[in-house]
Amino acid sequence: METVYLAIVLAPLLGAIVAGLFGRLIGRRGAHWVTILGVATSFVLSLYVFKYMVIDGNPAFNGSVYTWLVTDGIRMEVGFLVDRLTTLMLLVVTFVSLMVHIYTIGYMHDDPGYQRFFSYIALFTFAMLMLVMSNNFLQLFFGWEAVGLVSYLLIGFWYKKPTAIYANLKAFLVNRVGDFGFLLGIAAVVLYFNTLDYAEVFSVAPSMADATIEIIPGVQGSAMTVICILLFIGAMGKSAQVPLHVWLPDSMEGPTPISALIHAATMVTAGIFMVARMSPLFELSETALSFVLVIGSITALFMGLLGLVQNDIKRVVAYSTLSQLGYMTVALGVSAYSAGIFHLMTHAFFKALLFLAAGSVIIAMHHEQDIRKMGGLRRYLPVTYWTSLIGSLALIGFPGFAGFFSKDTIIEAVYASHIAGAGIAYVAVLIGVFVTALYSFRMFFLVFHTEERFDARTRSHLHEPPAVVTVPLILLAIPSLLAGYWIDPVVFGDYFGDAIQVAAAHDVIGHLAADYHGAWGFILHGLMAPAFWLAMAGLITAWYIYTQNRAIAGRAAERFRGLYRVLQNKYGFDRFNEVFFAGGARGTGWTLWKLGDVLIIDGLLVNGSARLVGWLSGIVRHVQSGYLYHYAFSMIIGLLLLLSWFVWFAPTQ
């Protein structure tokens, strides 16, 4: 099986290399075929791994592939850990990536960087596969940084567009903040465990539960809490949690296919996966779990509110990603790791669907992205309409759709949890349900219903995009509708086995399982739950305001002008970063330039030494007069000074 695992990660890499280095030679068709075949190979092999491990019941694989370096007993190597958690991630990453690759043929059809784009997205897939298959912290960090690098390249793919360059630089810098914490967390693991191997760390971790660390002199703290919080800071950057969320909405400056890939299957899911993988460590620190829970609940509610005031179709979907990532993080904070990963899976399907559907609309509207300039597209884009409806219903958690099973499980898990902060988190995720339904169907109604708000020229060219665009939408709509019915084994069964470890005191999923009576029973229970009624209230509110009486929206914006301005300014995070961090960095640079370069280096050292030499030369020049008596006088004066020194300062015996 080791050969199969190698083929899964190397097939996309091979496609990326061929398309990137030989793109001109093989042409546009060659570039998309070689990368699609590479990702398709990974997907088929992932299905085989699923059969081998889950259906046939074979044990997990944990082994080294290549040893790079051994120093002080610490092995730095490439290795794979393929268990049931990895298997699920492989299916999600490769399937969504394959759909995005096929879709890209239609979306990027006329782009001059066609071959380069296919090379990048295949490389992105390779990086994510290396991350999820790693069995040690070194390879995890390699995949972690590789997805960050490729996301930088893809967000700024249109490098002649200033906003794209600003966005990819912003993403790069914000993720460096998170990655600094992540690297410190890995360093702390090495310090306390003297190994980078997952299995060795996890086996020793219980004995290290009471280990202490002294960060502030004289103050002892839990080493495990510090390690977990540092690792989670890395997840805050990758998975865009407050306050390191600011890069994700701006990532919309990249082409739509990469928006779908970043938001659904790669990059932002890396942080959620990492925390779930590190469950044996996080279970040893309730303080770290509470920290995760609070950050997740803030993100789930307050980032969702920002979706209410967005008019760019992609940014509405982007803020929904931020909110849903908050739900996943909340699940991790209450030790409902299986529910968090399950929501990661269902969200990957319906979020990729919504992004690609938004791209279909953008293609039809000749790259118009403002939902206020759309309307009535249902009659022109029937496939996009119905698949968007499925994705939207899955997003709001409508009973029976994929998002319903995963989101409602998270809400119930938070309600059952006794972790500090669970009460506030429960209120946040419940309110978030109403907000999600409101902004989701605000966008849906303004795009596909209501009156047409575009000109006759646009109307004359409106039609459904080609099959390479619509077929991926249909294929993604199927799991967006049906994937939730896999809740039995994944959440309430023993699907994950030892891949996820939960302390008995934190086992909220076990508590919920006692009252679980199958998927249909879960649906019936959901119809009576507060989350369902809040979702329906949000949907009906959106229908009434945006299809029946749109004047209400204008009056509300005017009446609550202050709140509306706060939401439009995104709570001031961007402004604060621009003034405090970016402005502070520029101010520090200006000060160092003025004091260091201009005053000290140029003024004193370079120009100052030149002026000193000139001054001394001016004095010495007067001595060199050419008159003999001047030289004799100077020699006499010098001799007198030398004799005086010997008389007054010479040492005595």
Short mmCIF file of N, CA, C and O in Angstrom, two decimals, residues 384-484:
data_model
loop_
_atom_site.label_atom_id
_atom_site.label_comp_id
_atom_site.label_asym_id
_atom_site.label_seq_id
_atom_site.Cartn_x
_atom_site.Cartn_y
_atom_site.Cartn_z
N THR A 384 -27.81 26.23 -12.87
CA THR A 384 -27.18 27.02 -11.81
C THR A 384 -28.18 27.35 -10.72
O THR A 384 -27.84 27.32 -9.53
N TYR A 385 -29.41 27.64 -11.11
CA TYR A 385 -30.45 27.99 -10.14
C TYR A 385 -30.71 26.84 -9.18
O TYR A 385 -30.68 27.01 -7.95
N TRP A 386 -30.99 25.65 -9.70
CA TRP A 386 -31.36 24.53 -8.85
C TRP A 386 -30.19 24.04 -8.01
O TRP A 386 -30.37 23.67 -6.83
N THR A 387 -29.01 24.04 -8.57
CA THR A 387 -27.85 23.63 -7.76
C THR A 387 -27.54 24.67 -6.68
O THR A 387 -27.15 24.32 -5.56
N SER A 388 -27.74 25.95 -6.99
CA SER A 388 -27.56 27.00 -5.98
C SER A 388 -28.58 26.86 -4.86
O SER A 388 -28.26 27.08 -3.68
N LEU A 389 -29.79 26.49 -5.21
CA LEU A 389 -30.83 26.28 -4.20
C LEU A 389 -30.44 25.14 -3.27
O LEU A 389 -30.58 25.25 -2.04
N ILE A 390 -29.94 24.05 -3.85
CA ILE A 390 -29.51 22.92 -3.02
C ILE A 390 -28.37 23.34 -2.10
O ILE A 390 -28.36 23.04 -0.90
N GLY A 391 -27.39 24.07 -2.65
CA GLY A 391 -26.27 24.53 -1.84
C GLY A 391 -26.71 25.48 -0.73
O GLY A 391 -26.23 25.39 0.41
N SER A 392 -27.65 26.36 -1.03
CA SER A 392 -28.13 27.32 -0.03
C SER A 392 -28.91 26.62 1.07
O SER A 392 -28.77 26.96 2.26
N LEU A 393 -29.74 25.65 0.71
CA LEU A 393 -30.49 24.91 1.73
C LEU A 393 -29.56 24.08 2.60
O LEU A 393 -29.79 23.94 3.81
N ALA A 394 -28.52 23.53 1.99
CA ALA A 394 -27.53 22.79 2.78
C ALA A 394 -26.79 23.72 3.73
O ALA A 394 -26.52 23.38 4.89
N LEU A 395 -26.48 24.93 3.27
CA LEU A 395 -25.77 25.90 4.09
C LEU A 395 -26.57 26.32 5.32
O LEU A 395 -26.03 26.42 6.42
N ILE A 396 -27.86 26.56 5.15
CA ILE A 396 -28.67 27.03 6.29
C ILE A 396 -29.11 25.88 7.19
O ILE A 396 -29.72 26.10 8.24
N GLY A 397 -28.80 24.64 6.80
CA GLY A 397 -29.16 23.50 7.63
C GLY A 397 -30.62 23.10 7.51
O GLY A 397 -31.25 22.73 8.51
N PHE A 398 -31.16 23.13 6.30
CA PHE A 398 -32.55 22.70 6.10
C PHE A 398 -32.62 21.19 6.30
O PHE A 398 -31.78 20.45 5.79
N PRO A 399 -33.61 20.71 7.06
CA PRO A 399 -33.69 19.27 7.38
C PRO A 399 -33.60 18.38 6.14
O PRO A 399 -34.30 18.60 5.15
N GLY A 400 -32.74 17.39 6.24
CA GLY A 400 -32.55 16.44 5.16
C GLY A 400 -31.35 16.74 4.29
O GLY A 400 -30.82 15.84 3.63
N PHE A 401 -30.91 17.99 4.27
CA PHE A 401 -29.74 18.35 3.47
C PHE A 401 -28.47 18.14 4.31
O PHE A 401 -28.52 18.07 5.54
N ALA A 402 -27.33 18.05 3.63
CA ALA A 402 -26.09 17.65 4.30
C ALA A 402 -25.74 18.56 5.48
O ALA A 402 -25.37 18.09 6.56
N GLY A 403 -25.86 19.87 5.27
CA GLY A 403 -25.48 20.80 6.32
C GLY A 403 -26.34 20.70 7.57
O GLY A 403 -25.89 21.03 8.67
N PHE A 404 -27.56 20.22 7.41
CA PHE A 404 -28.46 20.08 8.57
C PHE A 404 -27.88 19.10 9.59
O PHE A 404 -27.83 19.38 10.79
N PHE A 405 -27.44 17.95 9.12
CA PHE A 405 -26.95 16.92 10.03
C PHE A 405 -25.71 17.38 10.78
O PHE A 405 -25.59 17.18 12.00
N SER A 406 -24.78 17.96 10.07
CA SER A 406 -23.53 18.35 10.71
C SER A 406 -23.69 19.58 11.60
O SER A 406 -23.19 19.62 12.73
N LYS A 407 -24.42 20.59 11.13
CA LYS A 407 -24.57 21.82 11.92
C LYS A 407 -25.41 21.58 13.17
O LYS A 407 -25.06 22.04 14.27
N ASP A 408 -26.51 20.85 13.03
CA ASP A 408 -27.36 20.60 14.20
C ASP A 408 -26.64 19.74 15.24
O ASP A 408 -26.85 19.91 16.45
N THR A 409 -25.79 18.84 14.79
CA THR A 409 -25.01 18.04 15.74
C THR A 409 -24.08 18.93 16.55
O THR A 409 -23.94 18.76 17.76
N ILE A 410 -23.47 19.90 15.88
CA ILE A 410 -22.57 20.83 16.58
C ILE A 410 -23.35 21.64 17.62
O ILE A 410 -22.91 21.79 18.76
N ILE A 411 -24.51 22.14 17.22
CA ILE A 411 -25.32 22.95 18.14
C ILE A 411 -25.73 22.12 19.36
O ILE A 411 -25.66 22.59 20.50
N GLU A 412 -26.17 20.88 19.12
CA GLU A 412 -26.56 20.01 20.24
C GLU A 412 -25.36 19.68 21.11
O GLU A 412 -25.48 19.58 22.35
N ALA A 413 -24.19 19.50 20.51
CA ALA A 413 -22.98 19.19 21.28
C ALA A 413 -22.58 20.36 22.17
O ALA A 413 -22.18 20.17 23.32
N VAL A 414 -22.71 21.58 21.67
CA VAL A 414 -22.40 22.76 22.48
C VAL A 414 -23.37 22.86 23.66
O VAL A 414 -22.97 23.16 24.79
N TYR A 415 -24.63 22.57 23.39
CA TYR A 415 -25.65 22.63 24.46
C TYR A 415 -25.34 21.62 25.56
O TYR A 415 -25.56 21.88 26.75
N ALA A 416 -24.79 20.45 25.18
CA ALA A 416 -24.52 19.39 26.16
C ALA A 416 -23.17 19.55 26.85
O ALA A 416 -22.90 18.83 27.82
N SER A 417 -22.33 20.47 26.39
CA SER A 417 -20.98 20.60 26.91
C SER A 417 -20.94 21.37 28.22
O SER A 417 -21.78 22.25 28.49
N HIS A 418 -19.93 21.04 29.04
CA HIS A 418 -19.70 21.75 30.30
C HIS A 418 -18.37 22.52 30.27
O HIS A 418 -17.94 23.02 31.31
N ILE A 419 -17.78 22.62 29.11
CA ILE A 419 -16.55 23.41 28.97
C ILE A 419 -16.86 24.88 29.23
O ILE A 419 -17.92 25.39 28.82
N ALA A 420 -15.98 25.59 29.90
CA ALA A 420 -16.19 27.01 30.18
C ALA A 420 -16.42 27.78 28.89
O ALA A 420 -15.64 27.66 27.95
N GLY A 421 -17.49 28.56 28.86
CA GLY A 421 -17.83 29.35 27.68
C GLY A 421 -18.87 28.70 26.80
O GLY A 421 -19.31 29.30 25.81
N ALA A 422 -19.29 27.46 27.13
CA ALA A 422 -20.24 26.75 26.28
C ALA A 422 -21.60 27.45 26.23
O ALA A 422 -22.27 27.43 25.19
N GLY A 423 -22.01 28.06 27.33
CA GLY A 423 -23.32 28.75 27.35
C GLY A 423 -23.37 29.90 26.37
O GLY A 423 -24.31 30.04 25.59
N ILE A 424 -22.34 30.74 26.39
CA ILE A 424 -22.27 31.87 25.46
C ILE A 424 -22.15 31.37 24.03
O ILE A 424 -22.77 31.91 23.11
N ALA A 425 -21.35 30.32 23.84
CA ALA A 425 -21.17 29.76 22.50
C ALA A 425 -22.49 29.23 21.95
O ALA A 425 -22.77 29.37 20.75
N TYR A 426 -23.30 28.63 22.80
CA TYR A 426 -24.60 28.09 22.35
C TYR A 426 -25.49 29.21 21.83
O TYR A 426 -26.13 29.07 20.77
N VAL A 427 -25.55 30.32 22.54
CA VAL A 427 -26.35 31.46 22.09
C VAL A 427 -25.81 31.99 20.77
O VAL A 427 -26.58 32.30 19.84
N ALA A 428 -24.48 32.06 20.65
CA ALA A 428 -23.86 32.59 19.42
C ALA A 428 -24.19 31.72 18.22
O ALA A 428 -24.55 32.23 17.15
N VAL A 429 -24.06 30.39 18.36
CA VAL A 429 -24.30 29.52 17.20
C VAL A 429 -25.78 29.46 16.85
O VAL A 429 -26.14 29.27 15.68
N LEU A 430 -26.66 29.64 17.85
CA LEU A 430 -28.10 29.67 17.54
C LEU A 430 -28.46 30.93 16.76
O LEU A 430 -29.16 30.87 15.75
N ILE A 431 -27.99 32.08 17.23
CA ILE A 431 -28.25 33.32 16.50
C ILE A 431 -27.63 33.24 15.11
O ILE A 431 -28.20 33.73 14.12
N GLY A 432 -26.48 32.60 15.02
CA GLY A 432 -25.81 32.44 13.74
C GLY A 432 -26.65 31.69 12.72
O GLY A 432 -26.52 31.91 11.50
N VAL A 433 -27.50 30.80 13.17
CA VAL A 433 -28.39 30.06 12.26
C VAL A 433 -29.33 31.02 11.55
O VAL A 433 -29.53 30.96 10.33
N PHE A 434 -29.94 31.93 12.31
CA PHE A 434 -30.84 32.93 11.71
C PHE A 434 -30.07 33.83 10.74
O PHE A 434 -30.54 34.09 9.62
N VAL A 435 -28.90 34.28 11.16
CA VAL A 435 -28.10 35.18 10.32
C VAL A 435 -27.69 34.48 9.02
O VAL A 435 -27.76 35.07 7.94
N THR A 436 -27.30 33.21 9.13
CA THR A 436 -26.88 32.45 7.94
C THR A 436 -28.01 32.36 6.93
O THR A 436 -27.82 32.58 5.72
N ALA A 437 -29.20 32.03 7.41
CA ALA A 437 -30.35 31.91 6.50
C ALA A 437 -30.69 33.26 5.88
O ALA A 437 -31.05 33.34 4.69
N LEU A 438 -30.55 34.33 6.65
CA LEU A 438 -30.89 35.66 6.15
C LEU A 438 -29.95 36.11 5.03
O LEU A 438 -30.41 36.52 3.95
N TYR A 439 -28.64 36.01 5.24
CA TYR A 439 -27.74 36.49 4.19
C TYR A 439 -27.69 35.53 3.01
O TYR A 439 -27.49 35.94 1.87
N SER A 440 -27.86 34.23 3.26
CA SER A 440 -27.82 33.25 2.16
C SER A 440 -28.97 33.47 1.19
O SER A 440 -28.79 33.50 -0.04
N PHE A 441 -30.18 33.64 1.73
CA PHE A 441 -31.33 33.79 0.85
C PHE A 441 -31.53 35.23 0.41
O PHE A 441 -32.23 35.48 -0.58
N ARG A 442 -30.93 36.18 1.10
CA ARG A 442 -30.85 37.54 0.53
C ARG A 442 -30.14 37.48 -0.81
O ARG A 442 -30.62 38.01 -1.82
N MET A 443 -28.98 36.81 -0.83
CA MET A 443 -28.23 36.67 -2.07
C MET A 443 -29.02 35.86 -3.09
O MET A 443 -29.11 36.23 -4.27
N PHE A 444 -29.61 34.74 -2.67
CA PHE A 444 -30.32 33.86 -3.59
C PHE A 444 -31.48 34.58 -4.26
O PHE A 444 -31.66 34.51 -5.49
N PHE A 445 -32.28 35.29 -3.48
CA PHE A 445 -33.44 35.98 -4.06
C PHE A 445 -33.02 37.14 -4.95
O PHE A 445 -33.62 37.36 -6.02
N LEU A 446 -32.01 37.91 -4.54
CA LEU A 446 -31.58 39.04 -5.35
C LEU A 446 -30.94 38.60 -6.67
O LEU A 446 -31.02 39.31 -7.67
N VAL A 447 -30.33 37.42 -6.69
CA VAL A 447 -29.68 36.94 -7.91
C VAL A 447 -30.68 36.26 -8.84
O VAL A 447 -30.73 36.56 -10.04
N PHE A 448 -31.50 35.38 -8.30
CA PHE A 448 -32.33 34.52 -9.16
C PHE A 448 -33.80 34.93 -9.23
O PHE A 448 -34.50 34.54 -10.16
N HIS A 449 -34.28 35.66 -8.26
CA HIS A 449 -35.67 36.11 -8.27
C HIS A 449 -35.68 37.64 -8.43
O HIS A 449 -34.71 38.21 -8.90
N THR A 450 -36.73 38.27 -8.06
CA THR A 450 -36.92 39.72 -8.20
C THR A 450 -36.81 40.14 -9.67
O THR A 450 -36.61 39.31 -10.56
N GLU A 451 -36.94 41.44 -9.90
CA GLU A 451 -36.93 41.93 -11.27
C GLU A 451 -35.52 41.95 -11.84
O GLU A 451 -34.53 41.97 -11.10
N GLU A 452 -35.43 41.94 -13.15
CA GLU A 452 -34.12 41.99 -13.81
C GLU A 452 -33.53 43.39 -13.69
O GLU A 452 -34.21 44.38 -13.99
N ARG A 453 -32.27 43.45 -13.24
CA ARG A 453 -31.63 44.75 -13.04
C ARG A 453 -30.36 44.85 -13.90
O ARG A 453 -29.29 45.26 -13.43
N PHE A 454 -30.46 44.43 -15.15
CA PHE A 454 -29.34 44.52 -16.08
C PHE A 454 -29.87 44.98 -17.43
O PHE A 454 -31.09 44.93 -17.69
N ASP A 455 -28.97 45.41 -18.29
CA ASP A 455 -29.39 46.01 -19.55
C ASP A 455 -29.71 44.95 -20.60
O ASP A 455 -29.46 43.76 -20.43
N ALA A 456 -30.25 45.43 -21.73
CA ALA A 456 -30.67 44.52 -22.81
C ALA A 456 -29.48 43.80 -23.42
O ALA A 456 -29.60 42.64 -23.85
N ARG A 457 -28.33 44.46 -23.48
CA ARG A 457 -27.15 43.82 -24.06
C ARG A 457 -26.74 42.60 -23.24
O ARG A 457 -26.42 41.54 -23.78
N THR A 458 -26.74 42.75 -21.92
CA THR A 458 -26.42 41.62 -21.05
C THR A 458 -27.46 40.52 -21.21
O THR A 458 -27.12 39.33 -21.29
N ARG A 459 -28.73 40.90 -21.31
CA ARG A 459 -29.82 39.93 -21.46
C ARG A 459 -29.66 39.11 -22.73
O ARG A 459 -29.92 37.91 -22.76
N SER A 460 -29.20 39.74 -23.79
CA SER A 460 -29.09 39.05 -25.07
C SER A 460 -28.01 37.97 -25.06
O SER A 460 -28.04 37.05 -25.89
N HIS A 461 -27.07 38.07 -24.13
CA HIS A 461 -25.98 37.09 -24.08
C HIS A 461 -26.13 36.09 -22.93
O HIS A 461 -25.27 35.25 -22.73
N LEU A 462 -27.22 36.21 -22.17
CA LEU A 462 -27.39 35.33 -21.02
C LEU A 462 -27.72 33.91 -21.45
O LEU A 462 -28.66 33.68 -22.22
N HIS A 463 -26.94 32.96 -20.97
CA HIS A 463 -27.23 31.54 -21.22
C HIS A 463 -26.44 30.71 -20.23
O HIS A 463 -25.46 31.18 -19.62
N GLU A 464 -26.85 29.46 -20.07
CA GLU A 464 -26.15 28.55 -19.17
C GLU A 464 -24.74 28.29 -19.71
O GLU A 464 -24.56 28.07 -20.91
N PRO A 465 -23.72 28.32 -18.85
CA PRO A 465 -22.36 28.01 -19.29
C PRO A 465 -22.26 26.57 -19.81
O PRO A 465 -23.18 25.77 -19.61
N PRO A 466 -21.14 26.21 -20.44
CA PRO A 466 -21.01 24.87 -21.03
C PRO A 466 -20.97 23.76 -19.98
O PRO A 466 -20.89 24.01 -18.78
N ALA A 467 -20.96 22.52 -20.47
CA ALA A 467 -21.05 21.35 -19.59
C ALA A 467 -19.88 21.25 -18.62
O ALA A 467 -20.05 20.74 -17.50
N VAL A 468 -18.69 21.72 -19.01
CA VAL A 468 -17.55 21.64 -18.08
C VAL A 468 -17.78 22.49 -16.84
O VAL A 468 -17.11 22.29 -15.82
N VAL A 469 -18.73 23.42 -16.90
CA VAL A 469 -19.10 24.22 -15.75
C VAL A 469 -20.29 23.60 -15.02
O VAL A 469 -20.30 23.49 -13.79
N THR A 470 -21.32 23.19 -15.75
CA THR A 470 -22.55 22.71 -15.11
C THR A 470 -22.44 21.29 -14.55
O THR A 470 -23.06 20.98 -13.53
N VAL A 471 -21.67 20.42 -15.20
CA VAL A 471 -21.54 19.04 -14.70
C VAL A 471 -20.91 19.01 -13.31
O VAL A 471 -21.42 18.30 -12.42
N PRO A 472 -19.81 19.74 -13.04
CA PRO A 472 -19.31 19.78 -11.66
C PRO A 472 -20.34 20.30 -10.66
O PRO A 472 -20.38 19.84 -9.51
N LEU A 473 -21.19 21.26 -11.09
CA LEU A 473 -22.24 21.74 -10.19
C LEU A 473 -23.18 20.61 -9.82
O LEU A 473 -23.55 20.44 -8.64
N ILE A 474 -23.59 19.83 -10.79
CA ILE A 474 -24.52 18.71 -10.53
C ILE A 474 -23.86 17.66 -9.65
O ILE A 474 -24.47 17.15 -8.70
N LEU A 475 -22.60 17.34 -9.93
CA LEU A 475 -21.90 16.32 -9.15
C LEU A 475 -21.67 16.78 -7.71
O LEU A 475 -21.66 15.94 -6.80
N LEU A 476 -21.46 18.06 -7.49
CA LEU A 476 -21.31 18.58 -6.13
C LEU A 476 -22.65 18.70 -5.42
O LEU A 476 -22.72 18.60 -4.18
N ALA A 477 -23.72 18.90 -6.17
CA ALA A 477 -25.05 19.01 -5.57
C ALA A 477 -25.48 17.68 -4.94
O ALA A 477 -26.21 17.67 -3.95
N ILE A 478 -25.03 16.56 -5.50
CA ILE A 478 -25.44 15.25 -4.99
C ILE A 478 -24.96 15.04 -3.55
O ILE A 478 -25.78 14.75 -2.66
N PRO A 479 -23.66 15.17 -3.24
CA PRO A 479 -23.26 15.03 -1.83
C PRO A 479 -23.77 16.18 -0.95
O PRO A 479 -23.94 15.99 0.25
N SER A 480 -24.00 17.36 -1.54
CA SER A 480 -24.57 18.46 -0.75
C SER A 480 -25.96 18.09 -0.24
O SER A 480 -26.41 18.58 0.80
N LEU A 481 -26.62 17.23 -0.96
CA LEU A 481 -27.95 16.76 -0.58
C LEU A 481 -27.89 15.50 0.29
O LEU A 481 -28.63 15.37 1.26
N LEU A 482 -26.97 14.57 -0.03
CA LEU A 482 -27.03 13.23 0.55
C LEU A 482 -25.94 12.91 1.56
O LEU A 482 -26.08 11.94 2.31
N ALA A 483 -24.85 13.66 1.58
CA ALA A 483 -23.71 13.29 2.43
C ALA A 483 -24.06 13.25 3.91
O ALA A 483 -23.44 12.52 4.69
N GLY A 484 -25.06 14.01 4.31
CA GLY A 484 -25.43 14.04 5.73
C GLY A 484 -25.91 12.71 6.27
O GLY A 484 -25.83 12.45 7.48
#
